mmCIF file of C-alpha atoms (C1' of nucleotides) in Angstrom:
data_model
loop_
_atom_site.group_PDB
_atom_site.id
_atom_site.type_symbol
_atom_site.label_atom_id
_atom_site.label_comp_id
_atom_site.label_asym_id
_atom_site.label_seq_id
_atom_site.Cartn_x
_atom_site.Cartn_y
_atom_site.Cartn_z
ATOM 1 C CA MET A 1 -4.560 -50.540 -8.645
ATOM 2 C CA ALA A 2 -7.909 -51.339 -11.172
ATOM 3 C CA ASP A 3 -9.280 -47.850 -10.237
ATOM 4 C CA GLY A 4 -11.164 -46.062 -13.392
ATOM 5 C CA PRO A 5 -10.387 -42.463 -14.549
ATOM 6 C CA GLY A 6 -13.085 -41.303 -11.758
ATOM 7 C CA SER A 7 -11.179 -43.133 -9.107
ATOM 8 C CA GLN A 8 -11.371 -40.733 -5.429
ATOM 9 C CA GLY A 9 -7.914 -40.530 -4.275
ATOM 10 C CA HIS A 10 -8.736 -38.071 -1.577
ATOM 11 C CA GLY A 11 -7.927 -40.185 1.235
ATOM 12 C CA GLY A 12 -4.870 -41.331 -0.058
ATOM 13 C CA GLU A 13 -5.802 -44.712 -0.185
ATOM 14 C CA LEU A 14 -6.893 -45.455 -3.991
ATOM 15 C CA LEU A 15 -4.614 -44.345 -6.847
ATOM 16 C CA LEU A 16 -5.825 -42.231 -9.758
ATOM 17 C CA TYR A 17 -5.119 -43.225 -12.843
ATOM 18 C CA LEU A 18 -3.229 -40.192 -14.812
ATOM 19 C CA THR A 19 -2.480 -40.452 -18.347
ATOM 20 C CA ASP A 20 0.893 -38.991 -19.711
ATOM 21 C CA GLU A 21 -1.628 -37.434 -22.337
ATOM 22 C CA GLN A 22 -3.683 -35.680 -18.820
ATOM 23 C CA LEU A 23 -0.364 -35.035 -17.104
ATOM 24 C CA ARG A 24 0.340 -32.951 -20.396
ATOM 25 C CA GLN A 25 -2.277 -30.834 -20.514
ATOM 26 C CA GLY A 26 -2.174 -30.127 -17.247
ATOM 27 C CA ILE A 27 1.558 -28.596 -17.657
ATOM 28 C CA GLU A 28 0.938 -26.664 -20.824
ATOM 29 C CA ALA A 29 -2.423 -25.525 -18.659
ATOM 30 C CA MET A 30 0.794 -23.667 -15.940
ATOM 31 C CA PHE A 31 2.603 -22.821 -18.952
ATOM 32 C CA PHE A 32 -0.127 -20.311 -20.506
ATOM 33 C CA ALA A 33 -1.900 -19.165 -17.356
ATOM 34 C CA TYR A 34 1.431 -18.288 -15.617
ATOM 35 C CA ARG A 35 2.271 -16.334 -18.979
ATOM 36 C CA ALA A 36 -1.093 -14.662 -18.968
ATOM 37 C CA PHE A 37 -0.593 -14.339 -14.759
ATOM 38 C CA THR A 38 2.573 -12.201 -15.770
ATOM 39 C CA ALA A 39 1.491 -9.820 -18.419
ATOM 40 C CA ASP A 40 -0.632 -7.616 -16.585
ATOM 41 C CA PRO A 41 2.286 -6.750 -13.710
ATOM 42 C CA ASP A 42 5.089 -6.661 -16.860
ATOM 43 C CA ARG A 43 2.797 -3.805 -19.103
ATOM 44 C CA ILE A 44 2.706 -1.773 -15.743
ATOM 45 C CA LEU A 45 6.529 -2.567 -15.009
ATOM 46 C CA GLN A 46 7.696 -2.096 -18.801
ATOM 47 C CA GLY A 47 9.084 1.504 -19.573
ATOM 48 C CA LEU A 48 9.685 1.915 -15.940
ATOM 49 C CA HIS A 49 13.315 0.771 -16.036
ATOM 50 C CA TYR A 50 11.663 -2.306 -13.409
ATOM 51 C CA GLY A 51 11.183 -5.612 -14.181
ATOM 52 C CA ARG A 52 9.638 -8.818 -12.805
ATOM 53 C CA ALA A 53 12.669 -9.047 -9.995
ATOM 54 C CA HIS A 54 11.345 -5.959 -8.854
ATOM 55 C CA HIS A 55 7.530 -7.012 -8.517
ATOM 56 C CA ARG A 56 8.406 -9.697 -6.494
ATOM 57 C CA ALA A 57 10.653 -7.947 -3.977
ATOM 58 C CA ILE A 58 8.105 -5.451 -3.503
ATOM 59 C CA HIS A 59 5.490 -8.253 -3.231
ATOM 60 C CA PHE A 60 7.157 -9.817 -0.450
ATOM 61 C CA ILE A 61 8.520 -6.746 1.943
ATOM 62 C CA ASN A 62 4.766 -5.627 1.150
ATOM 63 C CA ILE A 63 3.445 -8.772 2.763
ATOM 64 C CA ALA A 64 6.189 -9.127 5.628
ATOM 65 C CA PRO A 65 7.267 -5.433 5.914
ATOM 66 C CA GLY A 66 10.564 -4.970 8.484
ATOM 67 C CA THR A 67 12.035 -8.542 6.734
ATOM 68 C CA THR A 68 15.607 -8.902 6.164
ATOM 69 C CA VAL A 69 17.727 -9.039 3.150
ATOM 70 C CA ASN A 70 18.401 -12.672 4.284
ATOM 71 C CA ASN A 71 15.134 -13.725 4.674
ATOM 72 C CA LEU A 72 14.033 -12.045 1.606
ATOM 73 C CA LEU A 73 17.103 -14.227 -0.217
ATOM 74 C CA SER A 74 15.442 -17.196 1.228
ATOM 75 C CA ILE A 75 12.060 -16.922 -0.150
ATOM 76 C CA LEU A 76 12.674 -15.297 -3.542
ATOM 77 C CA GLY A 77 15.358 -18.430 -3.959
ATOM 78 C CA VAL A 78 17.839 -15.821 -5.816
ATOM 79 C CA THR A 79 21.847 -14.990 -4.625
ATOM 80 C CA LYS A 80 22.326 -11.677 -2.838
ATOM 81 C CA GLN A 81 24.064 -10.017 -5.895
ATOM 82 C CA SER A 82 20.835 -10.302 -7.949
ATOM 83 C CA LEU A 83 18.534 -9.146 -5.296
ATOM 84 C CA ASN A 84 20.985 -6.337 -3.933
ATOM 85 C CA ARG A 85 20.667 -5.268 -7.815
ATOM 86 C CA VAL A 86 17.201 -4.926 -7.824
ATOM 87 C CA LEU A 87 17.053 -3.761 -4.285
ATOM 88 C CA ARG A 88 19.140 -0.847 -4.507
ATOM 89 C CA THR A 89 17.374 0.669 -7.231
ATOM 90 C CA LEU A 90 14.363 0.237 -5.119
ATOM 91 C CA ILE A 91 15.901 2.281 -2.681
ATOM 92 C CA GLU A 92 17.379 4.606 -4.687
ATOM 93 C CA ASP A 93 14.495 5.953 -6.149
ATOM 94 C CA GLY A 94 12.847 5.700 -2.937
ATOM 95 C CA LEU A 95 10.087 2.841 -3.163
ATOM 96 C CA VAL A 96 11.650 0.419 -0.431
ATOM 97 C CA GLU A 97 13.319 1.903 2.589
ATOM 98 C CA SER A 98 16.131 0.019 4.526
ATOM 99 C CA LYS A 99 16.422 0.670 7.966
ATOM 100 C CA VAL A 100 19.609 -0.880 10.327
ATOM 101 C CA GLY A 101 18.256 -3.390 12.786
ATOM 102 C CA ARG A 102 17.821 -2.437 16.613
ATOM 103 C CA ALA A 103 18.572 -5.748 18.282
ATOM 104 C CA ASP A 104 21.345 -7.014 15.487
ATOM 105 C CA LYS A 105 22.519 -3.822 13.560
ATOM 106 C CA ARG A 106 23.871 -6.110 10.842
ATOM 107 C CA GLU A 107 20.297 -6.535 9.498
ATOM 108 C CA ARG A 108 18.589 -4.229 7.354
ATOM 109 C CA HIS A 109 14.783 -4.430 7.855
ATOM 110 C CA LEU A 110 12.631 -3.623 4.638
ATOM 111 C CA HIS A 111 9.859 -1.642 4.082
ATOM 112 C CA LEU A 112 8.085 0.019 1.367
ATOM 113 C CA THR A 113 7.556 3.578 1.423
ATOM 114 C CA GLU A 114 4.463 5.760 0.479
ATOM 115 C CA ALA A 115 5.284 5.362 -3.362
ATOM 116 C CA GLY A 116 6.399 1.825 -3.079
ATOM 117 C CA ALA A 117 2.920 0.812 -0.933
ATOM 118 C CA ALA A 118 1.390 2.946 -4.333
ATOM 119 C CA LEU A 119 2.765 0.973 -7.078
ATOM 120 C CA GLU A 120 2.797 -2.533 -5.683
ATOM 121 C CA HIS A 121 -0.765 -2.013 -4.928
ATOM 122 C CA GLN A 122 -1.063 -1.164 -8.716
ATOM 123 C CA LEU A 123 0.639 -4.030 -9.378
ATOM 124 C CA SER A 124 -1.020 -6.631 -7.067
ATOM 125 C CA GLU A 125 -4.956 -4.832 -8.165
ATOM 126 C CA ALA A 126 -4.107 -5.876 -11.732
ATOM 127 C CA GLN A 127 -3.126 -9.665 -10.956
ATOM 128 C CA ARG A 128 -5.575 -9.591 -8.310
ATOM 129 C CA ALA A 129 -8.052 -8.752 -10.963
ATOM 130 C CA ARG A 130 -7.298 -11.344 -13.432
ATOM 131 C CA MET A 131 -7.238 -13.798 -10.625
ATOM 132 C CA ARG A 132 -10.415 -12.289 -9.530
ATOM 133 C CA ALA A 133 -12.197 -12.742 -12.815
ATOM 134 C CA ALA A 134 -10.594 -16.236 -13.413
ATOM 135 C CA TYR A 135 -12.187 -17.243 -9.266
ATOM 136 C CA ARG A 136 -15.425 -15.705 -10.408
ATOM 137 C CA GLN A 137 -15.500 -18.056 -13.941
ATOM 138 C CA ALA A 138 -14.170 -21.211 -12.653
ATOM 139 C CA GLY A 139 -16.704 -21.349 -9.231
ATOM 140 C CA PRO A 140 -15.653 -22.122 -5.505
ATOM 141 C CA GLU A 141 -14.893 -25.505 -5.908
ATOM 142 C CA ALA A 142 -12.651 -25.052 -8.181
ATOM 143 C CA VAL A 143 -10.834 -22.321 -6.594
ATOM 144 C CA ALA A 144 -10.210 -24.999 -3.808
ATOM 145 C CA GLY A 145 -8.664 -27.733 -5.805
ATOM 146 C CA PHE A 146 -6.417 -25.063 -8.019
ATOM 147 C CA ARG A 147 -5.432 -24.465 -4.467
ATOM 148 C CA ARG A 148 -4.448 -27.587 -3.538
ATOM 149 C CA VAL A 149 -2.699 -28.678 -6.628
ATOM 150 C CA LEU A 150 -0.692 -26.189 -6.598
ATOM 151 C CA GLU A 151 -0.079 -26.521 -2.839
ATOM 152 C CA ALA A 152 0.857 -29.781 -3.473
ATOM 153 C CA MET A 153 3.155 -29.222 -6.774
ATOM 154 C CA MET A 154 5.354 -27.102 -4.243
ATOM 155 C CA ASP A 155 8.824 -27.400 -3.055
ATOM 156 C CA PRO A 156 8.202 -28.763 0.727
ATOM 157 C CA GLU A 157 10.869 -25.803 1.156
ATOM 158 C CA MET A 158 9.156 -23.343 -0.293
ATOM 159 C CA ARG A 159 5.771 -24.444 1.495
ATOM 160 C CA ARG A 160 6.883 -23.372 4.905
ATOM 161 C CA HIS A 161 7.312 -19.619 2.835
ATOM 162 C CA TYR A 162 3.560 -19.754 1.594
ATOM 163 C CA SER A 163 0.938 -17.679 3.543
ATOM 164 C CA GLY A 164 -1.961 -19.328 2.064
ATOM 165 C CA LEU A 165 -0.884 -22.408 4.867
ATOM 166 C CA ARG A 166 -0.491 -20.028 7.857
ATOM 167 C CA GLU A 167 -4.775 -19.042 7.653
ATOM 168 C CA ALA A 168 -7.633 -20.732 5.641
ATOM 169 C CA ARG A 169 -7.152 -23.853 5.649
ATOM 170 C CA GLY A 170 -8.874 -26.009 7.636
ATOM 171 C CA MET B 1 -21.045 -27.144 -1.133
ATOM 172 C CA ALA B 2 -23.032 -24.224 -3.095
ATOM 173 C CA ASP B 3 -22.703 -21.588 -0.177
ATOM 174 C CA GLY B 4 -19.375 -22.596 1.496
ATOM 175 C CA PRO B 5 -17.003 -19.629 3.252
ATOM 176 C CA GLY B 6 -15.624 -18.780 0.191
ATOM 177 C CA SER B 7 -19.267 -17.814 -1.787
ATOM 178 C CA GLN B 8 -21.979 -15.536 -0.777
ATOM 179 C CA GLY B 9 -25.094 -13.946 -1.585
ATOM 180 C CA HIS B 10 -24.527 -10.594 -3.127
ATOM 181 C CA GLY B 11 -27.876 -8.851 -3.839
ATOM 182 C CA GLY B 12 -29.914 -12.010 -4.953
ATOM 183 C CA GLU B 13 -26.893 -13.246 -7.039
ATOM 184 C CA LEU B 14 -24.625 -15.846 -6.457
ATOM 185 C CA LEU B 15 -21.404 -14.058 -6.730
ATOM 186 C CA LEU B 16 -18.181 -15.238 -5.421
ATOM 187 C CA TYR B 17 -16.918 -12.832 -2.748
ATOM 188 C CA LEU B 18 -13.063 -12.900 -2.792
ATOM 189 C CA THR B 19 -10.943 -11.092 -0.434
ATOM 190 C CA ASP B 20 -7.693 -9.707 -1.497
ATOM 191 C CA GLU B 21 -6.587 -11.705 1.417
ATOM 192 C CA GLN B 22 -7.695 -14.339 -0.685
ATOM 193 C CA LEU B 23 -6.521 -13.434 -4.122
ATOM 194 C CA ARG B 24 -3.118 -12.895 -2.475
ATOM 195 C CA GLN B 25 -2.925 -16.254 -1.565
ATOM 196 C CA GLY B 26 -3.857 -17.215 -5.035
ATOM 197 C CA ILE B 27 -1.013 -15.223 -6.721
ATOM 198 C CA GLU B 28 1.544 -16.392 -4.423
ATOM 199 C CA ALA B 29 0.507 -20.241 -4.903
ATOM 200 C CA MET B 30 1.145 -19.193 -8.661
ATOM 201 C CA PHE B 31 4.590 -18.131 -7.958
ATOM 202 C CA PHE B 32 5.807 -20.765 -5.928
ATOM 203 C CA ALA B 33 3.987 -23.833 -7.962
ATOM 204 C CA TYR B 34 5.428 -22.153 -10.910
ATOM 205 C CA ARG B 35 8.792 -22.057 -9.476
ATOM 206 C CA ALA B 36 8.611 -26.019 -8.364
ATOM 207 C CA PHE B 37 7.124 -26.580 -11.896
ATOM 208 C CA THR B 38 9.968 -25.503 -13.684
ATOM 209 C CA ALA B 39 12.969 -26.303 -11.156
ATOM 210 C CA ASP B 40 13.090 -30.238 -12.338
ATOM 211 C CA PRO B 41 13.605 -29.756 -16.232
ATOM 212 C CA ASP B 42 16.181 -26.712 -15.459
ATOM 213 C CA ARG B 43 17.874 -28.824 -13.193
ATOM 214 C CA ILE B 44 18.291 -31.542 -16.177
ATOM 215 C CA LEU B 45 19.213 -28.349 -18.746
ATOM 216 C CA GLN B 46 21.991 -26.934 -16.750
ATOM 217 C CA GLY B 47 25.264 -27.593 -17.819
ATOM 218 C CA LEU B 48 23.844 -28.733 -21.200
ATOM 219 C CA HIS B 49 24.393 -25.193 -22.389
ATOM 220 C CA TYR B 50 20.734 -25.450 -22.742
ATOM 221 C CA GLY B 51 17.918 -23.416 -20.675
ATOM 222 C CA ARG B 52 14.031 -22.772 -20.431
ATOM 223 C CA ALA B 53 13.851 -21.274 -24.214
ATOM 224 C CA HIS B 54 15.180 -24.865 -25.571
ATOM 225 C CA HIS B 55 12.772 -26.902 -23.635
ATOM 226 C CA ARG B 56 9.680 -24.776 -24.611
ATOM 227 C CA ALA B 57 10.916 -25.063 -27.977
ATOM 228 C CA ILE B 58 11.259 -29.050 -27.863
ATOM 229 C CA HIS B 59 8.032 -29.385 -26.164
ATOM 230 C CA PHE B 60 5.616 -27.698 -28.848
ATOM 231 C CA ILE B 61 7.632 -29.250 -31.425
ATOM 232 C CA ASN B 62 6.985 -32.569 -29.609
ATOM 233 C CA ILE B 63 3.180 -31.693 -29.497
ATOM 234 C CA ALA B 64 3.005 -30.512 -32.941
ATOM 235 C CA PRO B 65 5.821 -31.873 -35.143
ATOM 236 C CA GLY B 66 5.783 -30.436 -38.530
ATOM 237 C CA THR B 67 5.064 -27.228 -36.991
ATOM 238 C CA THR B 68 6.546 -23.938 -38.906
ATOM 239 C CA VAL B 69 8.645 -21.172 -37.076
ATOM 240 C CA ASN B 70 6.008 -19.128 -37.719
ATOM 241 C CA ASN B 71 3.136 -21.150 -35.765
ATOM 242 C CA LEU B 72 5.668 -22.165 -33.105
ATOM 243 C CA LEU B 73 6.638 -18.467 -32.445
ATOM 244 C CA SER B 74 2.891 -17.265 -32.041
ATOM 245 C CA ILE B 75 2.952 -19.993 -29.427
ATOM 246 C CA LEU B 76 5.969 -19.209 -27.441
ATOM 247 C CA GLY B 77 5.137 -15.607 -27.835
ATOM 248 C CA VAL B 78 8.964 -14.390 -28.448
ATOM 249 C CA THR B 79 10.534 -12.790 -31.455
ATOM 250 C CA LYS B 80 12.060 -15.010 -34.131
ATOM 251 C CA GLN B 81 15.307 -13.824 -33.149
ATOM 252 C CA SER B 82 14.928 -15.151 -29.651
ATOM 253 C CA LEU B 83 13.398 -18.270 -31.548
ATOM 254 C CA ASN B 84 15.864 -18.616 -33.822
ATOM 255 C CA ARG B 85 19.082 -18.584 -31.734
ATOM 256 C CA VAL B 86 17.661 -21.281 -29.694
ATOM 257 C CA LEU B 87 16.554 -23.021 -32.824
ATOM 258 C CA ARG B 88 19.848 -22.785 -34.138
ATOM 259 C CA THR B 89 21.709 -24.785 -31.618
ATOM 260 C CA LEU B 90 18.960 -27.195 -31.490
ATOM 261 C CA ILE B 91 19.374 -27.689 -35.026
ATOM 262 C CA GLU B 92 23.240 -27.922 -34.849
ATOM 263 C CA ASP B 93 23.179 -30.577 -32.134
ATOM 264 C CA GLY B 94 20.722 -32.661 -34.178
ATOM 265 C CA LEU B 95 18.086 -32.442 -31.703
ATOM 266 C CA VAL B 96 15.804 -31.029 -34.515
ATOM 267 C CA GLU B 97 15.520 -31.262 -37.829
ATOM 268 C CA SER B 98 13.937 -28.404 -40.283
ATOM 269 C CA LYS B 99 12.516 -29.481 -43.786
ATOM 270 C CA VAL B 100 11.405 -26.979 -46.285
ATOM 271 C CA GLY B 101 7.717 -26.866 -46.836
ATOM 272 C CA ARG B 102 6.368 -29.012 -49.819
ATOM 273 C CA ALA B 103 3.442 -27.274 -50.484
ATOM 274 C CA ASP B 104 5.250 -23.202 -49.480
ATOM 275 C CA LYS B 105 9.239 -23.743 -49.694
ATOM 276 C CA ARG B 106 9.636 -20.505 -47.604
ATOM 277 C CA GLU B 107 8.297 -22.511 -44.508
ATOM 278 C CA ARG B 108 10.066 -24.632 -42.717
ATOM 279 C CA HIS B 109 8.727 -27.625 -41.098
ATOM 280 C CA LEU B 110 10.361 -28.605 -37.453
ATOM 281 C CA HIS B 111 10.972 -32.110 -36.086
ATOM 282 C CA LEU B 112 12.554 -33.978 -33.123
ATOM 283 C CA THR B 113 15.143 -36.337 -34.275
ATOM 284 C CA GLU B 114 15.821 -39.372 -32.282
ATOM 285 C CA ALA B 115 17.943 -37.721 -29.823
ATOM 286 C CA GLY B 116 15.709 -34.506 -29.855
ATOM 287 C CA ALA B 117 13.130 -37.034 -28.771
ATOM 288 C CA ALA B 118 14.983 -38.242 -25.838
ATOM 289 C CA LEU B 119 15.660 -35.304 -24.607
ATOM 290 C CA GLU B 120 12.151 -34.429 -24.519
ATOM 291 C CA HIS B 121 11.044 -37.504 -23.049
ATOM 292 C CA GLN B 122 13.521 -36.574 -20.339
ATOM 293 C CA LEU B 123 12.512 -33.220 -19.732
ATOM 294 C CA SER B 124 8.476 -34.023 -19.491
ATOM 295 C CA GLU B 125 8.896 -36.977 -17.253
ATOM 296 C CA ALA B 126 10.541 -34.923 -14.656
ATOM 297 C CA GLN B 127 7.895 -32.705 -15.234
ATOM 298 C CA ARG B 128 5.001 -35.289 -15.133
ATOM 299 C CA ALA B 129 6.626 -36.396 -12.161
ATOM 300 C CA ARG B 130 5.598 -33.996 -10.319
ATOM 301 C CA MET B 131 2.739 -33.237 -11.422
ATOM 302 C CA ARG B 132 1.280 -37.111 -10.998
ATOM 303 C CA ALA B 133 2.386 -36.496 -7.379
ATOM 304 C CA ALA B 134 0.407 -33.601 -6.766
ATOM 305 C CA TYR B 135 -2.898 -34.506 -8.614
ATOM 306 C CA ARG B 136 -2.411 -38.056 -6.627
ATOM 307 C CA GLN B 137 -1.977 -35.663 -3.281
ATOM 308 C CA ALA B 138 -4.907 -33.136 -4.428
ATOM 309 C CA GLY B 139 -7.211 -35.700 -5.386
ATOM 310 C CA PRO B 140 -9.019 -35.799 -8.856
ATOM 311 C CA GLU B 141 -11.693 -32.894 -7.972
ATOM 312 C CA ALA B 142 -9.199 -30.493 -7.286
ATOM 313 C CA VAL B 143 -7.382 -31.591 -10.339
ATOM 314 C CA ALA B 144 -10.841 -30.399 -12.595
ATOM 315 C CA GLY B 145 -10.968 -27.165 -10.421
ATOM 316 C CA PHE B 146 -7.212 -26.209 -10.809
ATOM 317 C CA ARG B 147 -7.931 -27.313 -15.149
ATOM 318 C CA ARG B 148 -10.741 -24.963 -14.697
ATOM 319 C CA VAL B 149 -8.848 -22.363 -13.122
ATOM 320 C CA LEU B 150 -5.870 -22.192 -15.108
ATOM 321 C CA GLU B 151 -7.992 -22.134 -18.620
ATOM 322 C CA ALA B 152 -10.355 -19.010 -16.705
ATOM 323 C CA MET B 153 -6.930 -17.182 -16.385
ATOM 324 C CA MET B 154 -5.074 -17.757 -19.401
ATOM 325 C CA ASP B 155 -5.742 -14.898 -22.389
ATOM 326 C CA PRO B 156 -8.043 -16.162 -25.016
ATOM 327 C CA GLU B 157 -5.733 -15.432 -27.371
ATOM 328 C CA MET B 158 -3.578 -18.479 -25.840
ATOM 329 C CA ARG B 159 -6.166 -20.590 -25.466
ATOM 330 C CA ARG B 160 -6.609 -21.241 -29.101
ATOM 331 C CA HIS B 161 -3.074 -23.336 -28.939
ATOM 332 C CA TYR B 162 -4.137 -24.969 -25.455
ATOM 333 C CA SER B 163 -4.381 -28.125 -26.596
ATOM 334 C CA GLY B 164 -6.752 -29.089 -23.348
ATOM 335 C CA LEU B 165 -9.638 -27.831 -24.469
ATOM 336 C CA ARG B 166 -9.415 -29.904 -27.853
ATOM 337 C CA GLU B 167 -10.169 -32.956 -25.928
ATOM 338 C CA ALA B 168 -11.147 -34.294 -22.392
ATOM 339 C CA ARG B 169 -13.763 -31.493 -21.864
ATOM 340 C CA GLY B 170 -17.554 -32.854 -21.328
ATOM 341 C "C1'" DA C 1 8.368 -11.301 -66.240
ATOM 342 C "C1'" DT C 2 8.453 -8.318 -63.022
ATOM 343 C "C1'" DT C 3 7.304 -6.656 -58.658
ATOM 344 C "C1'" DG C 4 5.538 -6.674 -53.799
ATOM 345 C "C1'" DG C 5 4.969 -8.849 -49.712
ATOM 346 C "C1'" DA C 6 5.463 -12.863 -46.790
ATOM 347 C "C1'" DA C 7 8.507 -16.137 -44.443
ATOM 348 C "C1'" DT C 8 12.589 -16.762 -43.047
ATOM 349 C "C1'" DG C 9 17.388 -16.137 -41.830
ATOM 350 C "C1'" DT C 10 21.301 -13.292 -39.902
ATOM 351 C "C1'" DC C 11 24.041 -9.590 -37.978
ATOM 352 C "C1'" DA C 12 24.477 -6.316 -33.872
ATOM 353 C "C1'" DA C 13 23.920 -4.280 -30.251
ATOM 354 C "C1'" DC C 14 21.797 -3.996 -25.599
ATOM 355 C "C1'" DA C 15 18.959 -4.996 -21.441
ATOM 356 C "C1'" DA C 16 16.961 -7.454 -17.739
ATOM 357 C "C1'" DG C 17 18.269 -10.719 -14.412
ATOM 358 C "C1'" DG C 18 20.269 -15.021 -12.918
ATOM 359 C "C1'" DC C 19 25.089 -17.342 -12.046
ATOM 360 C "C1'" DT C 20 30.113 -17.992 -9.810
ATOM 361 C "C1'" DG C 21 34.102 -15.760 -7.297
ATOM 362 C "C1'" DA C 22 36.237 -12.563 -4.635
ATOM 363 C "C1'" DC C 23 36.090 -9.186 -0.903
ATOM 364 C "C1'" DT C 24 35.158 -5.511 2.444
ATOM 365 C "C1'" DT C 25 32.782 -3.921 6.177
ATOM 366 C "C1'" DA C 26 30.212 -4.112 10.727
ATOM 367 C "C1'" DA C 27 28.501 -6.425 14.339
ATOM 368 C "C1'" DA C 28 27.896 -10.712 16.830
ATOM 369 C "C1'" DG C 29 29.022 -14.594 18.798
ATOM 370 C "C1'" DT C 30 32.170 -17.533 21.220
ATOM 371 C "C1'" DA D 1 40.943 -12.091 20.100
ATOM 372 C "C1'" DC D 2 38.926 -14.774 16.571
ATOM 373 C "C1'" DT D 3 34.954 -16.585 13.766
ATOM 374 C "C1'" DT D 4 30.802 -16.627 11.844
ATOM 375 C "C1'" DT D 5 27.127 -13.993 10.280
ATOM 376 C "C1'" DA D 6 24.564 -9.868 7.605
ATOM 377 C "C1'" DA D 7 25.269 -6.955 4.069
ATOM 378 C "C1'" DG D 8 26.700 -4.926 0.803
ATOM 379 C "C1'" DT D 9 29.815 -4.587 -3.805
ATOM 380 C "C1'" DC D 10 32.763 -5.404 -7.879
ATOM 381 C "C1'" DA D 11 33.888 -8.171 -11.854
ATOM 382 C "C1'" DG D 12 32.301 -11.200 -15.524
ATOM 383 C "C1'" DC D 13 29.662 -14.401 -17.184
ATOM 384 C "C1'" DC D 14 25.811 -16.728 -19.275
ATOM 385 C "C1'" DT D 15 21.016 -17.028 -20.704
ATOM 386 C "C1'" DT D 16 17.376 -14.754 -23.130
ATOM 387 C "C1'" DG D 17 14.361 -11.367 -24.249
ATOM 388 C "C1'" DT D 18 14.270 -7.035 -27.300
ATOM 389 C "C1'" DT D 19 15.052 -3.798 -31.759
ATOM 390 C "C1'" DG D 20 16.825 -2.109 -36.057
ATOM 391 C "C1'" DA D 21 18.842 -3.491 -40.440
ATOM 392 C "C1'" DC D 22 18.958 -6.239 -43.984
ATOM 393 C "C1'" DA D 23 19.317 -10.754 -47.014
ATOM 394 C "C1'" DT D 24 17.105 -14.502 -49.377
ATOM 395 C "C1'" DT D 25 13.740 -16.765 -51.125
ATOM 396 C "C1'" DC D 26 9.298 -17.296 -52.686
ATOM 397 C "C1'" DC D 27 4.066 -16.932 -53.714
ATOM 398 C "C1'" DA D 28 1.148 -14.599 -55.662
ATOM 399 C "C1'" DA D 29 -0.845 -10.769 -58.074
ATOM 400 C "C1'" DT D 30 -0.223 -7.770 -61.957
#
DNA sequence: ATTGGAATGTCAACAAGGCTGACTTAAAGT
DNA sequence: ACTTTAAGTCAGCCTTGTTGACATTCCAAT
């Protein structure tokens, strides 16, 4: 591994020279960027007696309408008790609808109501606005790299749930 | 690659055309990657009666030894009561040392003890390992893009605290 | 020297949102 | 018939965030 810092590891042949300092900067960048990334929806949710957990549930129900509780559980990586607490309030407040499964009546299929979809859109638009601004500022090549690093950082288990891989990767 | 599928001329200007779907994938990538990113240190901390808050305190005390409580507060973005609870246990357990300031004796200057530095290294090494693997897998160009997007995503306020900008940006 | 304000620390109470464990109900699978 | 699965519920615990109130210490200005 006599490669300099500019070595190309794209094919996986040559190794990158990565100092602890470079890695540390990446770690801090993740910390600060993620905080900013969640700040906008948090601001909207605060005062509505909702939190980040509700946002996540709403997000994934919107992505996969009709998903079951069990499926949502495995995506979110929390216990059913934790999810249930969140889901119950969303259903009570009329943002989420829970329908008994046709094929398997044990399952509950989750959908957003109109009100739920409206909140989802408000939340995701706030997040998209920041993402859009960052993408524009960084440029298309940077965006591709950003996505590549994040995908490589995920647990393989979670990569299954990540919809980005099912399309637009070629 | 100035005009890949992600960019498109727009009224003569070279604006990025970003679909909601592309942005959503970026949002989800952040979610899943951040979870993976914090999972390794969380695993180490669990059972030691420490949590992510302790990790963050230890991290930034290590980066800026001698930092004051107030400065740490503004970096972490939590209340002094929250930070104090964490700091107190770290001091009691002999991981952090709090020294009264010489110039201003109201201030407390924070340092890691040897034990604290050892834990810091264990935690950061776990995180670096994942980051290193992702960087190697994605390649140097992707890493540069990753950093650029994250920096653009941060709040300007927080960019001041981000050490990555003070060096290695040319 | 006294006073005002800043920095720090502490106590108490509360909420969100994780967790475990135990248990029920209903439906499906065998 | 029995077991397993999906979902829901109750109770209790932990971490980590929040407010509000208050004490202490010290610097700096009056």
